[in-house]
CSV table of C-alpha atoms and ligand atoms in Angstrom, one decimal:
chain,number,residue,atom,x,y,z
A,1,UNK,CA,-1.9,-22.4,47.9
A,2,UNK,CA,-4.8,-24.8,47.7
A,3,UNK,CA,-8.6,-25.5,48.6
A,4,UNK,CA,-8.1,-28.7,50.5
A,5,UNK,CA,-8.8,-27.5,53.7
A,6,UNK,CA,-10.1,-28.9,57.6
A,7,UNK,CA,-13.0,-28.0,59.0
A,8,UNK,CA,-14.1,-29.2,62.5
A,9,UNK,CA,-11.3,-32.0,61.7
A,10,UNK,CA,-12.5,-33.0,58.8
A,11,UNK,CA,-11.0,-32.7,55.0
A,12,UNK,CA,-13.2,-30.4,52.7
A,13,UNK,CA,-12.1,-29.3,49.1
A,14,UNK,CA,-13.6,-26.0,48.7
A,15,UNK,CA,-17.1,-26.9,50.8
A,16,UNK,CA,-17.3,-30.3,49.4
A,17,UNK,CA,-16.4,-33.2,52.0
A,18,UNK,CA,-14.3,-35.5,50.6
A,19,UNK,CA,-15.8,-38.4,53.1
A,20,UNK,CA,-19.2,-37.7,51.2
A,21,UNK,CA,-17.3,-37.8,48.2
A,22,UNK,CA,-15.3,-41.0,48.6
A,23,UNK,CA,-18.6,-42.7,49.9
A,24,UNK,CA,-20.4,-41.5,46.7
A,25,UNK,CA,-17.6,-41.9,44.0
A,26,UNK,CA,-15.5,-44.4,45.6
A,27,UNK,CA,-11.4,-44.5,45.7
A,28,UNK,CA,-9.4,-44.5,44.4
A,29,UNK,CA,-10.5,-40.9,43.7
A,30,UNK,CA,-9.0,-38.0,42.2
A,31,UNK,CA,-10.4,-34.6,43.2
A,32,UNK,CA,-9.7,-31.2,41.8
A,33,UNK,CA,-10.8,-27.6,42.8
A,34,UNK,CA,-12.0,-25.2,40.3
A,35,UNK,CA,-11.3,-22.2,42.4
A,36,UNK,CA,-7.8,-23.3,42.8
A,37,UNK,CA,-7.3,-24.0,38.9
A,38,UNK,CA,-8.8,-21.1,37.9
A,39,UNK,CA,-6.8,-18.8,40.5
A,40,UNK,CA,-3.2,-20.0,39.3
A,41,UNK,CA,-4.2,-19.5,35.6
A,42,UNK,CA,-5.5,-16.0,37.1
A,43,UNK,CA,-2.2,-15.3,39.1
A,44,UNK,CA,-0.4,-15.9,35.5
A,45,UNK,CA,-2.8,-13.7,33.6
A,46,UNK,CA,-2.1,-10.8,36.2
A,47,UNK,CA,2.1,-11.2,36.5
A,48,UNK,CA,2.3,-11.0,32.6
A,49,UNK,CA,-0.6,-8.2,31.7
A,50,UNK,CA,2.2,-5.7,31.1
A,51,UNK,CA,3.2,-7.5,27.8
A,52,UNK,CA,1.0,-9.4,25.0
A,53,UNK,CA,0.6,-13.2,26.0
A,54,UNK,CA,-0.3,-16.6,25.7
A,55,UNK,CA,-0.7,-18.8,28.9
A,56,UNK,CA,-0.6,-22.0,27.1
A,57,UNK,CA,-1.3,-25.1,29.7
A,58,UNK,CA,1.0,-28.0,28.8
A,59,UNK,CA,-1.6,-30.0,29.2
A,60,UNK,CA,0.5,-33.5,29.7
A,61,UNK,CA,0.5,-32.4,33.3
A,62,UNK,CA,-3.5,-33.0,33.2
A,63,UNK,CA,-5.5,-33.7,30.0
A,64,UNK,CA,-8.9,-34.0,31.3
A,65,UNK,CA,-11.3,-32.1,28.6
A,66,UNK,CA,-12.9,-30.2,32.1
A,67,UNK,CA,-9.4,-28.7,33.0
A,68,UNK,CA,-8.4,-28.2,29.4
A,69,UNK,CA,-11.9,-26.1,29.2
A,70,UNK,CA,-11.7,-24.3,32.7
A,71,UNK,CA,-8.2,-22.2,30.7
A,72,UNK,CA,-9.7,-22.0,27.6
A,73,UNK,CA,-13.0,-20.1,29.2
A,74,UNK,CA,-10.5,-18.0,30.8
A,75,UNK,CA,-8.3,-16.9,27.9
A,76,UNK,CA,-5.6,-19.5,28.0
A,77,UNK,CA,-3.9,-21.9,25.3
A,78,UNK,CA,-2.4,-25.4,25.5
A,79,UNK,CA,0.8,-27.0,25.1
A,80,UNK,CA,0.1,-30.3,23.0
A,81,UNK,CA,3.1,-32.8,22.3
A,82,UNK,CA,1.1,-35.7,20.4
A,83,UNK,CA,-1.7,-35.8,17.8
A,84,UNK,CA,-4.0,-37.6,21.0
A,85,UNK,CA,-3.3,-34.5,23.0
A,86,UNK,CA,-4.7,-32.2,19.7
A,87,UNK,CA,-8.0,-34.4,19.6
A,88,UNK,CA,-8.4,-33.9,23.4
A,89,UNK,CA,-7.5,-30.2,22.8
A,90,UNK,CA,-9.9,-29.4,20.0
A,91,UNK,CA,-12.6,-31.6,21.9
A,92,UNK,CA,-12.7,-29.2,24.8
A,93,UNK,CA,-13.6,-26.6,22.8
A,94,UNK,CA,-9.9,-25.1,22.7
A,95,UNK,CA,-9.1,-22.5,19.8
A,96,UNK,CA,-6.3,-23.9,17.5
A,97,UNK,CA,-4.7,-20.9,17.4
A,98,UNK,CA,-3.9,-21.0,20.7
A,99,UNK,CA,-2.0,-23.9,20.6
A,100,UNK,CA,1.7,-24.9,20.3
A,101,UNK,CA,3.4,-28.1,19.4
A,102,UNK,CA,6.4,-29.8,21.2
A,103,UNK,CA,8.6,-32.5,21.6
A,104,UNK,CA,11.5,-34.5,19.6
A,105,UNK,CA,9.4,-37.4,17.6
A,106,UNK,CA,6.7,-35.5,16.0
A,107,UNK,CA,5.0,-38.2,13.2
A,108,UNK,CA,4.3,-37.0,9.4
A,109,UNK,CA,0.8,-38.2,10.6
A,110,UNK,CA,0.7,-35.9,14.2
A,111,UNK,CA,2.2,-32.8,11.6
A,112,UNK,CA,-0.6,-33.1,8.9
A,113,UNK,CA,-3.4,-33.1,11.8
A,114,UNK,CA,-1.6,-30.1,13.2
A,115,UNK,CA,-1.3,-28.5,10.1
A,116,UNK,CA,-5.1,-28.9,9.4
A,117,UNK,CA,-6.6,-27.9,12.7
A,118,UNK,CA,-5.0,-24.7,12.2
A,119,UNK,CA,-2.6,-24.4,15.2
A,120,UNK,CA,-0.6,-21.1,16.4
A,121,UNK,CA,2.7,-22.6,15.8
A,122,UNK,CA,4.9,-26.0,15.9
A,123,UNK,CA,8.0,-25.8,17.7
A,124,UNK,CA,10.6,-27.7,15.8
A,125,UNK,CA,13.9,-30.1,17.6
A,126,UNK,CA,15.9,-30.8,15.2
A,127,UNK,CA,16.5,-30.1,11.2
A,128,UNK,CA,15.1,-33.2,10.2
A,129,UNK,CA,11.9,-32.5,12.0
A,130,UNK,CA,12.1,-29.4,10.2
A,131,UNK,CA,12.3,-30.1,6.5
A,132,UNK,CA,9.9,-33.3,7.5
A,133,UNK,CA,7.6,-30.6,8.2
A,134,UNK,CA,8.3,-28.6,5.2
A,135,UNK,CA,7.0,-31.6,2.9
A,136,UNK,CA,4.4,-32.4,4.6
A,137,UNK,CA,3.0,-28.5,4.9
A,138,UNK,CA,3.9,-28.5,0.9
A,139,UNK,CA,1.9,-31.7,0.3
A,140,UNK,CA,-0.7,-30.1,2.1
A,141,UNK,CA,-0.6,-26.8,0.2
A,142,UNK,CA,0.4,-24.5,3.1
A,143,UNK,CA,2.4,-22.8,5.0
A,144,UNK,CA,4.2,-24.3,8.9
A,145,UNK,CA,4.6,-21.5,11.2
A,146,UNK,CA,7.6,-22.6,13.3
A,147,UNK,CA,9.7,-21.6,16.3
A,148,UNK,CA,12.8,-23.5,16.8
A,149,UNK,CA,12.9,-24.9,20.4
A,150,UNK,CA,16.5,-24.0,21.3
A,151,UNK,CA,18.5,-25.4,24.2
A,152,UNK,CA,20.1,-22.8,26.1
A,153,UNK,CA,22.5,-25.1,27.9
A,154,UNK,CA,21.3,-24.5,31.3
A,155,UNK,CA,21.2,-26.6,34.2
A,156,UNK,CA,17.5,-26.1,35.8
A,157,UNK,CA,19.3,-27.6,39.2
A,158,UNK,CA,16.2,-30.1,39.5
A,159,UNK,CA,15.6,-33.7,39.3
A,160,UNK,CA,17.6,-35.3,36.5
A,161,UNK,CA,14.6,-36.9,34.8
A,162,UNK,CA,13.0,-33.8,34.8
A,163,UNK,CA,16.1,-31.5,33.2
A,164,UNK,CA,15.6,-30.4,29.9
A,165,UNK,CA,17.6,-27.7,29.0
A,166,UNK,CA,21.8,-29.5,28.9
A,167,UNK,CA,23.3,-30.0,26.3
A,168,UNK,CA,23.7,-33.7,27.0
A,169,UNK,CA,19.7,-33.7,26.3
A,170,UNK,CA,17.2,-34.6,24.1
A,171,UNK,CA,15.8,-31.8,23.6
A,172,UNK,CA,15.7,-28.6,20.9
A,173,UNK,CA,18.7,-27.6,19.2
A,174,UNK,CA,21.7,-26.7,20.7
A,175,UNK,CA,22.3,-22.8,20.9
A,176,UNK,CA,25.4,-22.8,19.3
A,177,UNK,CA,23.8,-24.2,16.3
A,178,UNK,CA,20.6,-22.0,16.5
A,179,UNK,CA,21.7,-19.4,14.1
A,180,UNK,CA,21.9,-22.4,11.1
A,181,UNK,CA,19.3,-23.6,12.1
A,182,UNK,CA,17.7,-20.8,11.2
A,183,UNK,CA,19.0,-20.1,8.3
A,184,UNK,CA,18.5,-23.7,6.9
A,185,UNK,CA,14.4,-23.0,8.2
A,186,UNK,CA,14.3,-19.6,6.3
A,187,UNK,CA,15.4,-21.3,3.1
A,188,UNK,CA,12.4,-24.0,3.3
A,189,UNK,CA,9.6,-22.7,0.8
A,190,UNK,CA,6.8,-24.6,2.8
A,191,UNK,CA,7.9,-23.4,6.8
A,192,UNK,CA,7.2,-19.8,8.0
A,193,UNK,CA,9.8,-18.8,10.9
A,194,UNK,CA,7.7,-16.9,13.6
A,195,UNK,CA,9.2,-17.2,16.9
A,196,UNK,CA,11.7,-18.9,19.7
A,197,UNK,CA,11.1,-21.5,22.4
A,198,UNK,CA,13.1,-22.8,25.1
A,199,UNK,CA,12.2,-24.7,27.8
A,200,UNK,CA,15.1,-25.7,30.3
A,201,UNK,CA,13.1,-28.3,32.9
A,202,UNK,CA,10.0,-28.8,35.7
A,203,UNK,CA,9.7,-28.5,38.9
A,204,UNK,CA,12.4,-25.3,39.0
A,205,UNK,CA,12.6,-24.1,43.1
A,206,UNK,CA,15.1,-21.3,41.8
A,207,UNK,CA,14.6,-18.3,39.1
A,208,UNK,CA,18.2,-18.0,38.1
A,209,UNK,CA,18.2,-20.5,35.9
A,210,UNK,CA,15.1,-19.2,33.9
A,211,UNK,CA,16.3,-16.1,34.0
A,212,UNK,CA,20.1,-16.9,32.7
A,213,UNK,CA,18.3,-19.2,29.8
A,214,UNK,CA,16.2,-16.1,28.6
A,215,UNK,CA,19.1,-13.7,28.8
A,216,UNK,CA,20.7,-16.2,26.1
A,217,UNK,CA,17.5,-16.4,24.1
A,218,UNK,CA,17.5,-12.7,24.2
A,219,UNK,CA,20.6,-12.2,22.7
A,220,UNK,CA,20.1,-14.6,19.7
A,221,UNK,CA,16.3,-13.2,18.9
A,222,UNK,CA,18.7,-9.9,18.1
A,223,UNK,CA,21.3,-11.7,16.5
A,224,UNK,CA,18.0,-13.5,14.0
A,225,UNK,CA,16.5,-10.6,13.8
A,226,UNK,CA,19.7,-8.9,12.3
A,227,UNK,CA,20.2,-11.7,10.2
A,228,UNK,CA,16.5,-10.7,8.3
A,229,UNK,CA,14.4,-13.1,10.6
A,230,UNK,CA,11.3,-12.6,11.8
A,231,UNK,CA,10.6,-13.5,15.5
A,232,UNK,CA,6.9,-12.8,16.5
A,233,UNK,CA,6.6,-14.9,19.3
A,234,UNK,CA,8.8,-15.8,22.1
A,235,UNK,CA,7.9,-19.1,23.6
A,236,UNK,CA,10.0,-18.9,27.4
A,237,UNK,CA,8.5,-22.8,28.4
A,238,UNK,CA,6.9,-24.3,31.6
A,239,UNK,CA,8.3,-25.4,34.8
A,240,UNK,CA,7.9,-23.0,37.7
A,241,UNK,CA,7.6,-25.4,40.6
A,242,UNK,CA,5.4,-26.0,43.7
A,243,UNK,CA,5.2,-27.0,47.3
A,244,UNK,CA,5.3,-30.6,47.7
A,245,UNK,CA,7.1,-30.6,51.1
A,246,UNK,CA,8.5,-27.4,52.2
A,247,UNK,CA,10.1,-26.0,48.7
A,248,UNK,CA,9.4,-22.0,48.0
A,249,UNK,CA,9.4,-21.7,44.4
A,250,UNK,CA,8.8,-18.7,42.4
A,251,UNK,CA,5.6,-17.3,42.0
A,252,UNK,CA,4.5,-16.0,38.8
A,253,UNK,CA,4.8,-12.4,40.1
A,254,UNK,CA,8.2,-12.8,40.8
A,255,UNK,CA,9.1,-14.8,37.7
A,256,UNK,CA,7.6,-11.7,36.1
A,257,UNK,CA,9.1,-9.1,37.9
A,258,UNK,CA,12.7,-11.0,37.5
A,259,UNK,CA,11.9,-10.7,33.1
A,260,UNK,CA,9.2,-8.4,32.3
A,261,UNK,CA,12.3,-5.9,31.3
A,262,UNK,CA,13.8,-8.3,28.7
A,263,UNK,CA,10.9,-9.9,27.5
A,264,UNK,CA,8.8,-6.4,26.5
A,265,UNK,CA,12.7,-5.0,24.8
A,266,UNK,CA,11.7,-8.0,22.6
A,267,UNK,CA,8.3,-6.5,21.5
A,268,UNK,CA,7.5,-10.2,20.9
A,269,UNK,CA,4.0,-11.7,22.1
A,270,UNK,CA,4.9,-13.9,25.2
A,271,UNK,CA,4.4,-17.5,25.3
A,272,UNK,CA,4.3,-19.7,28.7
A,273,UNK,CA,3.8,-23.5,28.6
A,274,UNK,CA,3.3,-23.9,32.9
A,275,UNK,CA,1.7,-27.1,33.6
A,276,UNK,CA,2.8,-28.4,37.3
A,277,UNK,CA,2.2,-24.8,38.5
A,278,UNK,CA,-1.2,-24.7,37.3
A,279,UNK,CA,-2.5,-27.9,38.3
A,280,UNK,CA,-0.1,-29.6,40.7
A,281,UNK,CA,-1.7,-28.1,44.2
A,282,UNK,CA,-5.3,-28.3,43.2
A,283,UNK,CA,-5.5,-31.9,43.1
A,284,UNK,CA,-5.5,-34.9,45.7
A,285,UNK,CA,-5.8,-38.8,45.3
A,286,UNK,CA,-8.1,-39.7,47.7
A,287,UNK,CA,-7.2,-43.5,49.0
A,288,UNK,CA,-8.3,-46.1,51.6
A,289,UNK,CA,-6.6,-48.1,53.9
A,290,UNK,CA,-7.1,-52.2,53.4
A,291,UNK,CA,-5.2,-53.4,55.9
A,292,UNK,CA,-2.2,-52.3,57.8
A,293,UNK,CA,0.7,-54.7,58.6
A,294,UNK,CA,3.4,-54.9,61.3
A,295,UNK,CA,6.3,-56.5,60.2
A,296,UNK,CA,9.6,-56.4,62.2
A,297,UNK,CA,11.8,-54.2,60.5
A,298,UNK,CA,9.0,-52.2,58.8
A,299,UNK,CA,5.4,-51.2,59.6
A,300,UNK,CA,3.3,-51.3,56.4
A,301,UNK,CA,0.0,-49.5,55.1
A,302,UNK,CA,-1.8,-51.0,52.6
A,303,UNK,CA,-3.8,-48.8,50.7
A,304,UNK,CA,-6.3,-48.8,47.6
A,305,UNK,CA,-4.6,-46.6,45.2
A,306,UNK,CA,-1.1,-47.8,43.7
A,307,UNK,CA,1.6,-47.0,41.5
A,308,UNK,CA,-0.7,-47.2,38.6
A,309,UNK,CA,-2.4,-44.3,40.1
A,310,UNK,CA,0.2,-42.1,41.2
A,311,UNK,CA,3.6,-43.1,39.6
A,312,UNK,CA,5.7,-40.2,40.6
A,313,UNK,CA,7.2,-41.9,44.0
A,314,UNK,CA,8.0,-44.9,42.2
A,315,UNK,CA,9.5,-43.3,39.2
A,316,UNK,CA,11.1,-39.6,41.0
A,317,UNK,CA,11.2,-40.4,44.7
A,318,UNK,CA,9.1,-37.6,44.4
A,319,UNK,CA,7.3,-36.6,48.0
A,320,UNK,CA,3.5,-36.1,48.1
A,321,UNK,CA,2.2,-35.1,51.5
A,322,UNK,CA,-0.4,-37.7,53.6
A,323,UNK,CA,-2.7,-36.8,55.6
A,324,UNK,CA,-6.1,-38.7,57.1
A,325,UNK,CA,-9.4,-37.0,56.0
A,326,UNK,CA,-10.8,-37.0,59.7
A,327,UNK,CA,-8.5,-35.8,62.3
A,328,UNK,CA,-8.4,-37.9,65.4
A,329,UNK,CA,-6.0,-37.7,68.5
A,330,UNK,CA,-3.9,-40.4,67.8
A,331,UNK,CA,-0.2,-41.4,68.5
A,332,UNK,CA,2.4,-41.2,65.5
A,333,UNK,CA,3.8,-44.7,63.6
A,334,UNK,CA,6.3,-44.5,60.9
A,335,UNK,CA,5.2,-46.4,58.0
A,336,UNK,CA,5.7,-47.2,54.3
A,337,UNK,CA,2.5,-46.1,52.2
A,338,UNK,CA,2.0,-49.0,49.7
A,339,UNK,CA,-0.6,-49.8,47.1
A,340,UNK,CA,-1.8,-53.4,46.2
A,341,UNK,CA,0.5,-53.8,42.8
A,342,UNK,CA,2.8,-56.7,42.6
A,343,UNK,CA,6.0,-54.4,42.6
A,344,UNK,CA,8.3,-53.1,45.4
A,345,UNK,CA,8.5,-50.3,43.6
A,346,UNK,CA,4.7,-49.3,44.5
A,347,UNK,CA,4.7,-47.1,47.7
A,348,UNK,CA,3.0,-43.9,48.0
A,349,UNK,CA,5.3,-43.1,51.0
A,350,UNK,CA,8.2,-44.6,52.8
A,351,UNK,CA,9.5,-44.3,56.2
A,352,UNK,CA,6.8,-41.8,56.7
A,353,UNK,CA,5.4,-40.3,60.0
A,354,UNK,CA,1.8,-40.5,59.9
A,355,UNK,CA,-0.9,-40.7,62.5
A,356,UNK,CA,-1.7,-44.7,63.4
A,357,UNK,CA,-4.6,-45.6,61.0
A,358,UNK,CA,-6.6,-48.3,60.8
A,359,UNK,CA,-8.7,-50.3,58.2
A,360,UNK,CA,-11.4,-48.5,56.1
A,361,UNK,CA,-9.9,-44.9,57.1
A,362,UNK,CA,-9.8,-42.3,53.9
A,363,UNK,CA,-6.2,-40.5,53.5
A,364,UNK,CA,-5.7,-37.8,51.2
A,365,UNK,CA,-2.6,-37.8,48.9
A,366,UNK,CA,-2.1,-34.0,48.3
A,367,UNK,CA,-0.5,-32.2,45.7
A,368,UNK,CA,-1.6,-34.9,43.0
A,369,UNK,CA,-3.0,-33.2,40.1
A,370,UNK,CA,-0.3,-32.6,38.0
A,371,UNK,CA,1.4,-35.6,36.5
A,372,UNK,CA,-0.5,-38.2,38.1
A,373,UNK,CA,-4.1,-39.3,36.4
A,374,UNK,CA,-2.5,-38.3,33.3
A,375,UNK,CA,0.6,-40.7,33.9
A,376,UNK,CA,-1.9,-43.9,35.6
A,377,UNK,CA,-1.8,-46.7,34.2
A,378,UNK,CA,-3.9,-50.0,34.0
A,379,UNK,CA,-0.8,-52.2,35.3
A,380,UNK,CA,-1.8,-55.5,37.1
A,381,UNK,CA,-5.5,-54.9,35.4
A,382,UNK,CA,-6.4,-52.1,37.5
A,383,UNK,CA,-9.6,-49.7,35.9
A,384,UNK,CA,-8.0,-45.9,36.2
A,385,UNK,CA,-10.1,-44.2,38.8
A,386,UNK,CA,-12.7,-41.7,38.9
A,387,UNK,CA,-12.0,-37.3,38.5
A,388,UNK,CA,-14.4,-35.4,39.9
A,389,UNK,CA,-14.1,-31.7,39.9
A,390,UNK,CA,-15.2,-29.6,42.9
A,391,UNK,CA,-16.8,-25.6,42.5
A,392,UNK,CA,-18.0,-24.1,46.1
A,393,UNK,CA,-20.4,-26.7,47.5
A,394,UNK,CA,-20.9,-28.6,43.9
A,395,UNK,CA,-19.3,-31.3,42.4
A,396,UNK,CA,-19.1,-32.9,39.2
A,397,UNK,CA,-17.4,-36.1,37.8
A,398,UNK,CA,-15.1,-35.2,34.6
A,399,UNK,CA,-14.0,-38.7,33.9
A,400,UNK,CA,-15.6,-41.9,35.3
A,401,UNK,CA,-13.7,-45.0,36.9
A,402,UNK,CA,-12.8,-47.0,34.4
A,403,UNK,CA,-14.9,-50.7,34.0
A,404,UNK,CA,-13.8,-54.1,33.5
A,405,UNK,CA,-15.3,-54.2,30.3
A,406,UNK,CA,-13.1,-50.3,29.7
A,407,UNK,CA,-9.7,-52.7,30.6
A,408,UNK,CA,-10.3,-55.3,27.8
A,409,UNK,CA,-11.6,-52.9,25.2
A,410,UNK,CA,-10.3,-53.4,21.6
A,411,UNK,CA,-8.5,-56.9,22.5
A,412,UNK,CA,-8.9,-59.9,20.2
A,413,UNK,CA,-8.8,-63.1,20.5
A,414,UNK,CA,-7.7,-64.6,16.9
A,415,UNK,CA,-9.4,-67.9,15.5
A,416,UNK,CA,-6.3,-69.8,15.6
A,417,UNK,CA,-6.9,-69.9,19.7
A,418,UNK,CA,-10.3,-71.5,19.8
A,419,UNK,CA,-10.3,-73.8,21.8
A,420,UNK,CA,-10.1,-77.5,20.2
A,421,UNK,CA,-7.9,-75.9,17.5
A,422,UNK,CA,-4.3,-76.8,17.5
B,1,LLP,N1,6.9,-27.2,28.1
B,1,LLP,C1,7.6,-28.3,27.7
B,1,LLP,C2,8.3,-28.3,26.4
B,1,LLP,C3,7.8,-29.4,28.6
B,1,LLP,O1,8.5,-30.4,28.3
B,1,LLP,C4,7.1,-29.3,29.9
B,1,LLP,C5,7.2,-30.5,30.8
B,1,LLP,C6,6.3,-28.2,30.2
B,1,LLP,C7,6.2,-27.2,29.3
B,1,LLP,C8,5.6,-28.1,31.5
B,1,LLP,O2,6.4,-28.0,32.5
B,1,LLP,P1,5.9,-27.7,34.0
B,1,LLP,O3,5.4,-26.3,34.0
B,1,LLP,O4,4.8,-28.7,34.3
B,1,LLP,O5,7.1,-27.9,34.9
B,1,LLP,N2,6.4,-36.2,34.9
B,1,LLP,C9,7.3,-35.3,35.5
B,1,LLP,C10,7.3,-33.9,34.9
B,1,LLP,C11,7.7,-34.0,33.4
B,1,LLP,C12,7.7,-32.6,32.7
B,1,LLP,C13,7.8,-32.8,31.3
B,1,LLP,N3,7.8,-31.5,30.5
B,1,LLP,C14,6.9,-35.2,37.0
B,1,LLP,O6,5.9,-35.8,37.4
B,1,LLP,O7,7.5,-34.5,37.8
């Protein structure tokens, strides 16, 4: 559920009007509630009390330092995957030993700044990464505490893209292998083994899947733990989904309810990495209409935010809900969404029933704050736009629209190209 709500026909987040905030901030515009954000983290606190926890926000779903501190004030950890995601991390104010480190490519350079802030725990792909880490903790003079991410060979039953938990992917080490793996870690003077991590995929609509990857995990923390290992932490991964269109996904309660049993057998302090789940409804790209076009085959609106905004049509067909900020009576059209990039590939929307609007008219893209400022771009020399964060009837802007000056920031042009030089 969300705070973007109508009042007398007219779009509010929380009390805030997002007319008064378009006209103020200008669109494109992305706009987040506070009491939404803070409720989901709230509504994951509450499902897992009954066991000791982390609720680490994978914070690749939305990275601005506001968000990132809005968690941390409330208990919460993050998820970081790159050293720029550490800086941003630490510069909200985040405690470094509530933080976790994923994904496959992890730098000697990204390790050492890891290793040096001080964070919970790195959680290792592959047994390169692993004795990579070992060296670097022993140039360092300390210790890595590590969880192996483990892929349970699960299929998530979501969007390919999106599916991390197969064999055929990427990621973590397969389970069949885990046990080595394990073994190989244990024997590394420099690395500490302290826990498990799996995460099997996003945008999950069904709790089976989480639960059969956890039953797995389950098993082999025994089978490590027989072997002499010690698992502190079990890290179960992101990925619950959320409403875009008419999905149900689990809620946190009943993700809970479906593994509280296995997960306090383990006596291990709980880790969850939820991004989408967190952020995804509490956010919407606010837009204007340029023009609108009638073609033959197709009717066409023209909007001010474009796939450099919001890439997640474009890239996943993915559906985000449209609706006009002021509610008029109006007849229906059925029209492609499209932003002003020179792509096909940039719609918003296609073949989409909306209310016939006109030039100048505000729509609200909902469901946009996970995986969309943090995936923007500056494609076709567009500034990124404004964040602004709402709480009851305030606002505040957390990042500000990029400049023209922001777009050609750090670019050279050598000697060699003055002009009258050949
Ligand atoms: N933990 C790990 C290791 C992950 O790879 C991810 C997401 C998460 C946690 C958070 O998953 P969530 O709770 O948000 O589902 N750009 C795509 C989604 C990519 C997800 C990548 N990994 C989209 O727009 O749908």
């Amino acid at each position: 559920m969300h705070d973007f709500r109508f009042k007398k026909g007219k779009l509010y987040c929380e009390d805030v009007s997002i007319e008064a905030l378009a006209e103020k901030v200008g669109t494109p515009l992305y706009v987040y509630s506070h009491n939404t954000l803070r409720r989901h983290f709230l509504a994951y606190q509450k499902a897992f009390a009954k066991v000791p926890h982390l609720i680490a926000f994978a914070m690749k779903a939305n990275a601005n330092l506001a968000i990132l501190r809005l968690f941390a004030k409330e208990g919460g950890g993050i998820d970081i995957v790159s050293e720029g995601e550490l800086h941003r991390a630490l510069a909200a104010g985040v405690d470094p030993k509530k933080m976790v480190f994923a994904g496959v490519g992890k730098t000697r350079k990204e390790m050492q700044a890891a290793l040096r802030a001080g964070i919970l725990m790195f959680n290792v792909e592959s047994a390169q990464e692993l004795t990579a880490l070992d060296e670097v903790a022993k140039s360092l003079g300390t210790k890595a505490p590590v969880a192996l991410r483990v892929n349970p060979d699960i299929n998530p039953k979501t969007h390919p893209y999106i599916s991390t938990g197969l064999k055929k992917s990427k990621f973590g080490i397969e389970i069949t292998r885990a046990v080595e793996q394990y073994q190989l870690a244990s024997r590394l003077s420099n690395i500490e083994v302290v826990g498990i991590h799996s995460h099997i995929g996003s945008q999950l609509t069904q709790i089976k899947p989480f639960v059969d990857a956890l039953k797995r995990i389950g098993k082999l923390i025994e089978e490590l733990r027989g072997r002499g290992m010690e698992i502190k932490y079990w890290d179960i991964g992101g990925g619950l989904g959320i409403t875009y269109d008419a999905e149900k996904p689990p809620l946190p309660k009943e993700l809970a309810a479906a593994i509280l049993p296995l997960l306090k057998e383990s006596g291990c302090t709980i880790i969850l990495e939820p991004g989408r789940s967190l952020v995804g409804n509490a956010g919407a790209l606010i837009t204007r209409v340029i023009y609108t076009k009638e073609g033959e085959t197709k009717n066409f609106v023209i909007v001010d935010a474009g796939m450099n905004d919001l890439i997640r049509p474009s890239l996943y067909e993915a559906y985000h809900e449209i609706v006009p900020v002021v509610k008029k009576k109006r007849r229906n059209a059925t029209v492609d969404v499209v932003g002003p990039i020179c792509e096909s590939g940039d719609f918003l929307a296609q073949e989409r029933t909306l209310p016939q609007v006109a030039p100048e008219e505000l729509l609200a893209v909902l469901s946009a704050g996970a995986y969309s400022f943090s995936m923007a771009s500056n494609y076709n020399a567009r500034p990124r736009s404004a964040e602004v964060l709402v709480h009851g009837d305030k606002y505040a802007t957390i990042r500000e629209r990029e400049s023209m000056d922001d777009l050609i920031r750090g670019e050279r042009i050598p000697e060699f190209l003055d002009f009258g030089q050949s």
